[in-house]
């Protein structure tokens, strides 16, 4: 997937126009949000550092000659008989060094994101989408017909969250076409076009189940929200 940067003003206009057109045919209200990322994943360096520390401890336990050779190299080849206390202290220093080095390396944001398990990223994106939906769309329309389309750019993941009236009539798998059309554009680096494509597909579903009535106001903003 192409690297996605900030959304351009033209792309903002494309998404806003798509929302406006879609809502002409439905009482549903579509909110669009694009975020640079859904979480900082600051625990990831800790997990990897702890794993490296335990791996080093296992190496010392299974291959003590390796550790003794490391000590000999560090002391310039001088032989020394270490007491249990000294030996334990040196092992602890090795573990601390491993922890600090790996934590520092994995703290680099691109690597931190790459080393975060896919399932964790998916869960964080979903949680962020749900939280934003509760703030921006849930129970904020007269007919409980708000829907959020959320794209998290760093994780290359998207979510669609619908209000209760929509969820009662539309199965979550119905949004699959909207997700597929969005991803197609995202792979080409066109975040705005991807969001607009999803808006059009969601609008078709909403128009089928919640056609436009004569007295339905525009209750939620049409503009793309960029976080």
Backbone as CSV, one residue per row, in Angstrom:
resi,resn,N_x,N_y,N_z,CA_x,CA_y,CA_z,C_x,C_y,C_z
1,UNK,0.843,-1.196,0.000,0.000,0.000,0.000,0.877,1.244,0.000
2,UNK,0.545,2.209,-0.847,1.334,3.432,-0.925,1.282,4.193,0.391
3,UNK,2.358,4.926,0.661,2.412,5.718,1.888,1.403,6.848,1.812
4,UNK,0.639,7.030,2.879,-0.403,8.038,2.915,0.040,9.216,3.765
5,UNK,-0.039,10.387,3.211,0.305,11.598,3.946,-0.981,12.323,4.336
6,UNK,-0.861,13.574,4.756,-2.038,14.350,5.099,-2.941,14.500,3.885
7,UNK,-4.216,14.581,4.162,-5.197,14.698,3.092,-5.187,16.125,2.561
8,UNK,-5.175,16.272,1.247,-5.102,17.589,0.615,-6.453,18.305,0.696
9,UNK,-6.459,19.633,0.532,-7.721,20.371,0.514,-8.677,19.870,-0.564
10,UNK,-8.134,19.502,-1.725,-8.985,18.975,-2.793,-9.661,17.679,-2.369
11,UNK,-8.920,16.824,-1.655,-9.510,15.567,-1.187,-10.574,15.823,-0.131
12,UNK,-10.359,16.820,0.712,-11.395,17.210,1.663,-12.676,17.578,0.917
13,UNK,-12.532,18.328,-0.148,-13.694,18.747,-0.936,-14.384,17.551,-1.582
14,UNK,-13.596,16.600,-2.069,-14.159,15.403,-2.700,-15.010,14.612,-1.708
15,UNK,-14.491,14.443,-0.489,-15.219,13.680,0.527,-16.470,14.428,0.966
16,UNK,-16.337,15.721,1.203,-17.485,16.527,1.627,-18.594,16.495,0.587
17,UNK,-18.205,16.610,-0.687,-19.193,16.554,-1.766,-19.858,15.187,-1.835
18,UNK,-19.091,14.129,-1.622,-19.651,12.778,-1.660,-20.668,12.578,-0.540
19,UNK,-20.364,13.101,0.649,-21.307,12.997,1.768,-22.591,13.756,1.451
20,UNK,-22.448,14.963,0.915,-23.619,15.762,0.568,-24.508,15.069,-0.455
21,UNK,-23.898,14.476,-1.473,-24.668,13.780,-2.505,-25.353,12.545,-1.936
22,UNK,-24.643,11.787,-1.119,-25.218,10.567,-0.549,-26.409,10.876,0.349
23,UNK,-26.316,11.962,1.123,-27.382,12.283,2.068,-28.607,12.898,1.406
24,UNK,-28.509,13.223,0.107,-29.686,13.703,-0.618,-30.737,12.613,-0.791
25,UNK,-30.303,11.357,-0.663,-31.196,10.233,-0.926,-31.571,9.448,0.334
26,UNK,-31.131,9.927,1.499,-31.374,9.155,2.719,-31.508,10.058,3.945
27,UNK,-32.220,9.547,4.947,-32.268,10.219,6.250,-31.033,9.895,7.085
28,UNK,-30.230,8.980,6.597,-29.004,8.641,7.296,-28.014,9.788,7.269
29,UNK,-27.164,9.852,8.281,-26.149,10.900,8.387,-24.768,10.241,8.432
30,UNK,-23.902,10.640,7.516,-22.584,10.021,7.393,-21.513,10.965,7.932
31,UNK,-20.723,10.462,8.863,-19.589,11.211,9.408,-18.311,10.528,8.937
32,UNK,-17.376,11.312,8.430,-16.111,10.756,7.929,-14.940,11.290,8.754
33,UNK,-14.074,10.386,9.165,-12.908,10.751,9.974,-11.678,10.024,9.442
34,UNK,-10.596,10.770,9.236,-9.307,10.190,8.897,-8.324,10.588,9.993
35,UNK,-7.662,9.584,10.580,-6.674,9.827,11.630,-5.311,9.342,11.167
36,UNK,-4.257,10.024,11.588,-2.910,9.584,11.241,-2.599,8.228,11.869
37,UNK,-3.063,8.004,13.087,-2.892,6.708,13.746,-3.935,6.601,14.851
38,UNK,-4.172,5.381,15.304,-5.181,5.151,16.339,-4.595,4.981,17.725
39,UNK,-3.280,4.728,17.811,-2.643,4.520,19.100,-1.137,4.685,18.931
40,UNK,-0.440,4.957,20.027,1.019,5.077,19.978,1.728,3.745,20.196
41,UNK,1.006,2.749,20.698,1.564,1.409,20.929,2.855,1.474,21.742
42,UNK,2.839,2.262,22.796,4.053,2.467,23.579,4.434,1.244,24.398
43,UNK,3.528,0.288,24.529,3.894,-0.933,25.247,4.692,-1.897,24.371
44,UNK,4.665,-1.715,23.060,5.356,-2.643,22.161,6.859,-2.728,22.443
45,UNK,7.590,-1.592,22.595,9.017,-1.707,22.919,9.276,-2.461,24.218
46,UNK,8.379,-2.312,25.188,8.558,-3.009,26.464,8.431,-4.513,26.258
47,UNK,7.412,-4.941,25.488,7.223,-6.371,25.255,8.441,-6.985,24.561
48,UNK,8.945,-6.277,23.536,10.084,-6.812,22.807,11.346,-6.784,23.655
49,UNK,11.503,-5.761,24.474,12.675,-5.676,25.344,12.659,-6.783,26.396
50,UNK,11.484,-7.057,26.956,11.369,-8.151,27.932,11.670,-9.491,27.264
51,UNK,11.149,-9.669,26.029,11.419,-10.910,25.299,12.918,-11.079,25.049
52,UNK,13.584,-9.996,24.668,15.031,-10.061,24.432,15.778,-10.366,25.719
53,UNK,15.314,-9.810,26.814,15.951,-10.040,28.107,15.854,-11.511,28.515
54,UNK,14.662,-12.096,28.338,14.482,-13.504,28.695,15.234,-14.419,27.739
55,UNK,15.348,-14.007,26.476,16.131,-14.782,25.520,17.603,-14.794,25.936
56,UNK,18.114,-13.641,26.358,19.497,-13.564,26.823,19.706,-14.428,28.064
57,UNK,18.731,-14.409,28.969,18.821,-15.225,30.178,18.834,-16.711,29.817
58,UNK,17.996,-17.087,28.845,17.963,-18.481,28.407,19.301,-18.891,27.794
59,UNK,19.914,-17.995,27.033,21.221,-18.292,26.422,22.286,-18.499,27.487
60,UNK,22.242,-17.681,28.528,23.209,-17.833,29.619,23.016,-19.179,30.313
61,UNK,21.742,-19.580,30.501,21.450,-20.829,31.196,21.817,-22.053,30.356
62,UNK,21.512,-21.992,29.067,21.725,-23.150,28.193,23.154,-23.213,27.665
63,UNK,23.729,-22.036,27.416,25.088,-21.974,26.860,25.991,-21.132,27.770
64,UNK,26.312,-21.624,28.942,27.143,-20.831,29.870,28.520,-20.520,29.300
65,UNK,29.029,-21.417,28.422,30.332,-21.157,27.815,30.309,-19.885,26.969
66,UNK,29.170,-19.660,26.313,29.026,-18.430,25.503,29.166,-17.200,26.392
67,UNK,28.503,-17.218,27.542,28.551,-16.071,28.446,29.952,-15.903,29.024
68,UNK,30.590,-17.012,29.368,31.938,-16.923,29.909,32.919,-16.412,28.863
69,UNK,32.714,-16.817,27.603,33.544,-16.285,26.519,33.327,-14.795,26.330
70,UNK,32.080,-14.357,26.504,31.761,-12.922,26.407,32.472,-12.151,27.510
71,UNK,32.477,-12.705,28.711,33.174,-12.055,29.831,34.675,-12.007,29.572
72,UNK,35.217,-13.097,29.043,36.641,-13.141,28.755,37.020,-12.097,27.711
73,UNK,36.163,-11.948,26.690,36.415,-10.937,25.655,36.349,-9.537,26.250
74,UNK,35.378,-9.312,27.134,35.186,-7.982,27.728,36.344,-7.597,28.638
75,UNK,37.002,-8.587,29.216,38.113,-8.299,30.140,39.478,-8.461,29.471
76,UNK,39.482,-8.538,28.148,40.741,-8.620,27.420,41.403,-9.975,27.486
77,UNK,40.636,-11.027,27.776,41.170,-12.378,27.803,41.701,-12.820,29.149
78,UNK,41.627,-11.939,30.145,42.094,-12.313,31.477,41.123,-13.303,32.112
79,UNK,41.665,-14.353,32.658,40.860,-15.361,33.326,40.545,-14.911,34.748
80,UNK,39.349,-15.197,35.181,38.952,-14.822,36.533,37.874,-15.787,37.005
81,UNK,38.002,-16.226,38.233,36.983,-17.090,38.822,35.989,-16.204,39.574
82,UNK,34.790,-16.136,39.061,33.787,-15.246,39.639,33.045,-15.950,40.771
83,UNK,32.786,-15.199,41.804,31.943,-15.711,42.879,30.500,-15.731,42.389
84,UNK,29.637,-16.527,43.026,28.231,-16.532,42.611,27.610,-15.139,42.585
85,UNK,27.963,-14.315,43.570,27.419,-12.953,43.623,27.889,-12.120,42.433
86,UNK,29.193,-12.242,42.113,29.726,-11.506,40.961,29.098,-11.988,39.666
87,UNK,28.967,-13.308,39.546,28.398,-13.895,38.335,26.951,-13.421,38.141
88,UNK,26.172,-13.423,39.222,24.787,-12.981,39.146,24.712,-11.503,38.769
89,UNK,25.614,-10.715,39.331,25.631,-9.279,39.006,25.914,-9.047,37.536
90,UNK,26.870,-9.796,36.977,27.204,-9.659,35.563,26.041,-10.094,34.668
91,UNK,25.361,-11.168,35.088,24.178,-11.609,34.325,23.114,-10.518,34.342
92,UNK,22.871,-9.916,35.494,21.862,-8.857,35.598,22.240,-7.649,34.744
93,UNK,23.536,-7.336,34.697,23.988,-6.226,33.849,23.746,-6.536,32.376
94,UNK,23.990,-7.787,31.977,23.729,-8.191,30.596,22.247,-8.047,30.257
95,UNK,21.396,-8.505,31.164,19.957,-8.421,30.923,19.501,-6.967,30.835
96,UNK,20.024,-6.127,31.718,19.662,-4.710,31.689,20.097,-4.064,30.381
97,UNK,21.306,-4.418,29.914,21.800,-3.854,28.656,20.940,-4.298,27.479
98,UNK,20.554,-5.598,27.478,19.682,-6.112,26.421,18.344,-5.388,26.421
99,UNK,17.766,-5.226,27.606,16.468,-4.557,27.723,16.557,-3.125,27.185
100,UNK,17.575,-2.386,27.630,17.708,-0.981,27.235,17.947,-0.843,25.734
101,UNK,18.788,-1.699,25.173,19.111,-1.591,23.753,17.908,-1.897,22.880
102,UNK,17.214,-2.993,23.187,16.055,-3.367,22.372,14.928,-2.355,22.536
103,UNK,14.715,-1.877,23.746,13.669,-0.874,23.977,13.958,0.386,23.168
104,UNK,15.213,0.800,23.153,15.589,2.003,22.413,15.372,1.819,20.911
105,UNK,15.732,0.655,20.393,15.594,0.397,18.954,14.122,0.316,18.552
106,UNK,13.339,-0.447,19.292,11.924,-0.647,18.930,11.089,0.606,19.199
107,UNK,11.609,1.526,20.019,10.881,2.771,20.272,10.790,3.650,19.029
108,UNK,11.648,3.407,18.028,11.557,4.135,16.762,10.187,3.855,16.155
109,UNK,9.413,4.883,15.893,7.993,4.727,15.590,7.694,3.787,14.429
110,UNK,8.357,3.908,13.268,8.029,2.975,12.179,8.257,1.512,12.563
111,UNK,9.339,1.246,13.271,9.620,-0.124,13.693,8.635,-0.570,14.761
112,UNK,8.300,0.347,15.666,7.329,0.043,16.724,5.988,-0.373,16.121
113,UNK,5.572,0.335,15.096,4.309,0.012,14.447,4.407,-1.320,13.705
114,UNK,5.532,-1.538,13.030,5.709,-2.776,12.263,5.748,-4.003,13.168
115,UNK,6.288,-3.857,14.379,6.438,-4.985,15.296,5.237,-5.181,16.219
116,UNK,4.241,-4.311,16.096,3.009,-4.500,16.869,2.149,-5.542,16.159
117,UNK,1.704,-6.584,16.844,0.894,-7.620,16.206,-0.342,-7.053,15.522
118,UNK,-0.688,-7.653,14.386,-1.823,-7.177,13.593,-3.119,-7.158,14.394
119,UNK,-3.319,-8.174,15.228,-4.548,-8.233,16.012,-4.685,-7.074,16.982
120,UNK,-3.561,-6.665,17.564,-3.594,-5.528,18.487,-3.938,-4.249,17.729
121,UNK,-3.318,-4.063,16.560,-3.613,-2.859,15.771,-5.078,-2.824,15.359
122,UNK,-5.611,-3.958,14.935,-7.013,-4.003,14.538,-7.928,-3.650,15.705
123,UNK,-7.605,-4.184,16.891,-8.427,-3.895,18.070,-8.358,-2.423,18.457
124,UNK,-7.165,-1.819,18.355,-7.030,-0.399,18.712,-7.769,0.490,17.717
125,UNK,-7.699,0.136,16.427,-8.412,0.917,15.414,-9.915,0.837,15.665
126,UNK,-10.396,-0.363,15.944,-11.823,-0.540,16.222,-12.239,0.253,17.459
127,UNK,-11.434,0.183,18.514,-11.763,0.913,19.742,-11.790,2.416,19.509
128,UNK,-10.826,2.914,18.736,-10.808,4.357,18.441,-12.019,4.751,17.620
129,UNK,-12.382,3.911,16.658,-13.551,4.202,15.828,-14.821,4.260,16.676
130,UNK,-14.968,3.301,17.564,-16.155,3.267,18.424,-16.205,4.494,19.330
131,UNK,-15.067,4.873,19.898,-15.027,6.057,20.764,-15.384,7.323,19.991
132,UNK,-14.840,7.455,18.790,-15.161,8.629,17.975,-16.624,8.627,17.553
133,UNK,-17.159,7.457,17.282,-18.574,7.357,16.927,-19.457,7.829,18.078
134,UNK,-19.104,7.427,19.285,-19.900,7.831,20.447,-19.880,9.340,20.631
135,UNK,-18.769,9.956,20.294,-18.639,11.408,20.454,-19.318,12.165,19.315
136,UNK,-19.201,11.633,18.097,-19.598,12.420,16.928,-20.941,12.061,16.319
137,UNK,-21.423,10.821,16.522,-22.614,10.417,15.767,-23.655,9.650,16.567
138,UNK,-23.258,8.913,17.575,-24.211,8.053,18.275,-25.304,8.869,18.964
139,UNK,-26.538,8.521,18.676,-27.719,9.156,19.276,-27.761,10.662,19.043
140,UNK,-27.140,11.121,17.974,-27.146,12.552,17.659,-28.066,12.877,16.482
141,UNK,-28.784,11.878,16.006,-29.756,12.102,14.938,-31.139,11.689,15.425
142,UNK,-32.143,12.309,14.863,-33.513,12.073,15.303,-33.926,10.610,15.142
143,UNK,-33.507,10.007,14.046,-33.895,8.622,13.782,-32.843,7.607,14.160
144,UNK,-31.804,8.029,14.893,-30.685,7.145,15.258,-30.076,6.504,14.014
145,UNK,-29.807,7.367,13.022,-29.321,6.882,11.722,-27.946,7.446,11.371
146,UNK,-27.130,7.658,12.369,-25.775,8.139,12.113,-24.823,6.974,11.832
147,UNK,-23.877,7.203,10.964,-22.875,6.179,10.670,-21.513,6.856,10.512
148,UNK,-20.486,6.232,11.085,-19.122,6.762,11.027,-18.276,5.892,10.108
149,UNK,-17.578,6.536,9.183,-16.567,5.859,8.368,-15.215,6.376,8.853
150,UNK,-14.413,5.478,9.382,-13.154,5.855,10.036,-11.982,5.182,9.347
151,UNK,-10.964,5.968,9.020,-9.747,5.457,8.397,-8.557,5.832,9.271
152,UNK,-7.767,4.827,9.643,-6.542,5.055,10.405,-5.365,4.789,9.475
153,UNK,-4.656,5.850,9.117,-3.703,5.770,8.009,-2.454,4.955,8.337
154,UNK,-1.884,5.128,9.519,-0.650,4.412,9.856,-0.863,2.908,9.878
155,UNK,-2.022,2.486,10.361,-2.316,1.053,10.441,-2.885,0.482,9.148
156,UNK,-3.247,1.367,8.196,-3.876,0.934,6.941,-5.132,0.112,7.228
157,UNK,-5.938,0.620,8.141,-7.169,-0.066,8.511,-8.315,0.934,8.597
158,UNK,-9.517,0.418,8.359,-10.704,1.260,8.395,-11.824,0.532,9.136
159,UNK,-12.770,1.310,9.640,-13.922,0.756,10.343,-15.170,1.552,9.974
160,UNK,-16.303,0.876,9.969,-17.592,1.525,9.785,-18.437,1.171,10.999
161,UNK,-18.910,2.203,11.702,-19.705,2.003,12.914,-21.043,2.715,12.726
162,UNK,-22.143,1.995,12.963,-23.480,2.543,12.706,-24.299,2.649,13.981
163,UNK,-25.218,3.604,13.985,-26.125,3.803,15.111,-27.130,2.652,15.184
164,UNK,-27.883,2.613,16.274,-28.723,1.447,16.577,-29.784,1.166,15.517
165,UNK,-30.422,2.210,14.962,-31.468,1.981,13.959,-30.890,1.333,12.705
166,UNK,-29.682,1.731,12.330,-29.031,1.140,11.155,-28.571,-0.274,11.474
167,UNK,-27.961,-0.458,12.639,-27.455,-1.779,13.024,-28.572,-2.807,13.104
168,UNK,-29.784,-2.356,13.422,-30.917,-3.275,13.514,-31.354,-3.798,12.149
169,UNK,-31.050,-3.063,11.091,-31.498,-3.443,9.751,-30.364,-3.901,8.835
170,UNK,-29.146,-3.468,9.143,-28.028,-3.728,8.236,-26.973,-4.567,8.961
171,UNK,-26.693,-5.730,8.410,-25.660,-6.595,8.976,-24.281,-5.980,8.723
172,UNK,-23.341,-6.121,9.656,-22.008,-5.528,9.465,-21.320,-5.971,8.175
173,UNK,-21.589,-7.200,7.717,-20.913,-7.666,6.505,-21.382,-6.954,5.244
174,UNK,-22.494,-6.223,5.356,-22.987,-5.447,4.204,-22.005,-4.339,3.840
175,UNK,-21.231,-3.888,4.827,-20.275,-2.804,4.573,-19.023,-3.296,3.862
176,UNK,-18.969,-4.574,3.548,-17.782,-5.128,2.907,-17.440,-4.475,1.580
177,UNK,-18.450,-4.156,0.788,-18.195,-3.517,-0.513,-17.594,-2.130,-0.324
178,UNK,-18.109,-1.403,0.660,-17.570,-0.072,0.931,-16.110,-0.159,1.362
179,UNK,-15.792,-1.143,2.195,-14.420,-1.313,2.657,-13.504,-1.684,1.489
180,UNK,-13.982,-2.579,0.616,-13.175,-3.019,-0.520,-12.894,-1.869,-1.478
181,UNK,-13.908,-1.055,-1.753,-13.725,0.085,-2.664,-12.783,1.119,-2.052
182,UNK,-12.860,1.296,-0.738,-11.962,2.232,-0.071,-10.521,1.745,-0.167
183,UNK,-10.313,0.472,0.141,-8.956,-0.084,0.142,-8.335,-0.011,-1.249
184,UNK,-9.134,-0.213,-2.270,-8.623,-0.136,-3.646,-7.977,1.218,-3.912
185,UNK,-8.619,2.287,-3.477,-8.074,3.635,-3.666,-6.895,3.896,-2.724
186,UNK,-6.989,3.362,-1.519,-5.913,3.575,-0.551,-4.605,2.956,-1.030
187,UNK,-4.701,1.818,-1.690,-3.492,1.155,-2.191,-2.768,2.025,-3.216
188,UNK,-3.513,2.909,-3.848,-2.916,3.829,-4.822,-2.517,5.148,-4.167
189,UNK,-2.695,5.251,-2.830,-2.310,6.461,-2.114,-3.331,7.572,-2.181
190,UNK,-4.579,7.229,-2.537,-5.627,8.255,-2.657,-6.624,8.100,-1.505
191,UNK,-6.260,8.664,-0.361,-7.101,8.524,0.828,-8.456,9.199,0.638
192,UNK,-8.459,10.399,0.067,-9.711,11.115,-0.140,-10.642,10.374,-1.077
193,UNK,-10.102,9.874,-2.179,-10.919,9.119,-3.134,-11.438,7.834,-2.488
194,UNK,-10.600,7.220,-1.656,-11.032,6.009,-0.974,-12.187,6.269,-0.031
195,UNK,-12.082,7.344,0.737,-13.155,7.691,1.646,-14.432,8.040,0.886
196,UNK,-14.295,8.767,-0.224,-15.455,9.139,-1.027,-16.138,7.904,-1.609
197,UNK,-15.349,6.930,-2.039,-15.917,5.694,-2.575,-16.715,4.962,-1.501
198,UNK,-16.177,4.911,-0.284,-16.891,4.274,0.819,-18.176,5.027,1.144
199,UNK,-18.117,6.346,1.102,-19.309,7.164,1.360,-20.408,6.832,0.358
200,UNK,-20.058,6.723,-0.916,-21.063,6.424,-1.943,-21.707,5.056,-1.703
201,UNK,-20.896,4.072,-1.340,-21.436,2.733,-1.093,-22.320,2.710,0.150
202,UNK,-21.864,3.376,1.216,-22.677,3.450,2.429,-23.975,4.196,2.156
203,UNK,-23.887,5.259,1.350,-25.077,6.027,1.002,-26.125,5.192,0.294
204,UNK,-25.691,4.278,-0.576,-26.635,3.403,-1.282,-27.378,2.496,-0.312
205,UNK,-26.646,1.965,0.660,-27.273,1.095,1.661,-28.271,1.882,2.506
206,UNK,-27.854,3.071,2.922,-28.742,3.896,3.742,-29.989,4.317,2.960
207,UNK,-29.823,4.646,1.689,-30.967,5.054,0.869,-31.970,3.923,0.725
208,UNK,-31.481,2.689,0.693,-32.370,1.528,0.580,-33.199,1.328,1.837
209,UNK,-32.575,1.487,2.992,-33.265,1.210,4.251,-33.865,2.460,4.901
210,UNK,-33.293,3.623,4.616,-33.770,4.876,5.210,-33.880,5.948,4.135
211,UNK,-34.840,5.822,3.237,-34.970,6.810,2.144,-35.249,8.203,2.693
212,UNK,-34.913,9.182,1.893,-35.048,10.578,2.304,-36.505,10.950,2.542
213,UNK,-36.779,11.562,3.691,-38.125,12.069,3.994,-38.134,13.577,3.782
214,UNK,-39.314,14.145,3.742,-39.444,15.568,3.410,-38.946,16.494,4.508
215,UNK,-39.032,16.045,5.757,-38.730,16.951,6.871,-37.471,16.560,7.634
216,UNK,-36.565,15.835,6.990,-35.364,15.406,7.699,-34.250,16.435,7.546
217,UNK,-33.775,17.023,8.644,-32.717,18.046,8.555,-31.332,17.414,8.430
218,UNK,-30.366,18.222,8.070,-28.970,17.778,8.053,-28.425,17.961,9.469
219,UNK,-28.304,16.855,10.207,-28.017,16.939,11.636,-26.538,16.807,11.996
220,UNK,-25.744,16.275,11.106,-24.317,16.085,11.390,-23.484,16.706,10.270
221,UNK,-22.274,17.156,10.570,-21.468,17.850,9.560,-21.082,16.933,8.404
222,UNK,-21.083,17.499,7.195,-20.705,16.733,6.008,-19.183,16.713,5.792
223,UNK,-18.494,17.652,6.370,-17.052,17.809,6.081,-16.235,16.646,6.634
224,UNK,-15.142,16.362,5.975,-14.189,15.358,6.438,-13.452,15.879,7.662
225,UNK,-13.382,15.070,8.700,-12.663,15.416,9.921,-11.311,14.722,9.888
226,UNK,-10.241,15.490,10.001,-8.895,14.922,9.967,-8.240,15.124,11.325
227,UNK,-7.802,14.035,11.928,-7.217,14.070,13.269,-5.700,13.870,13.199
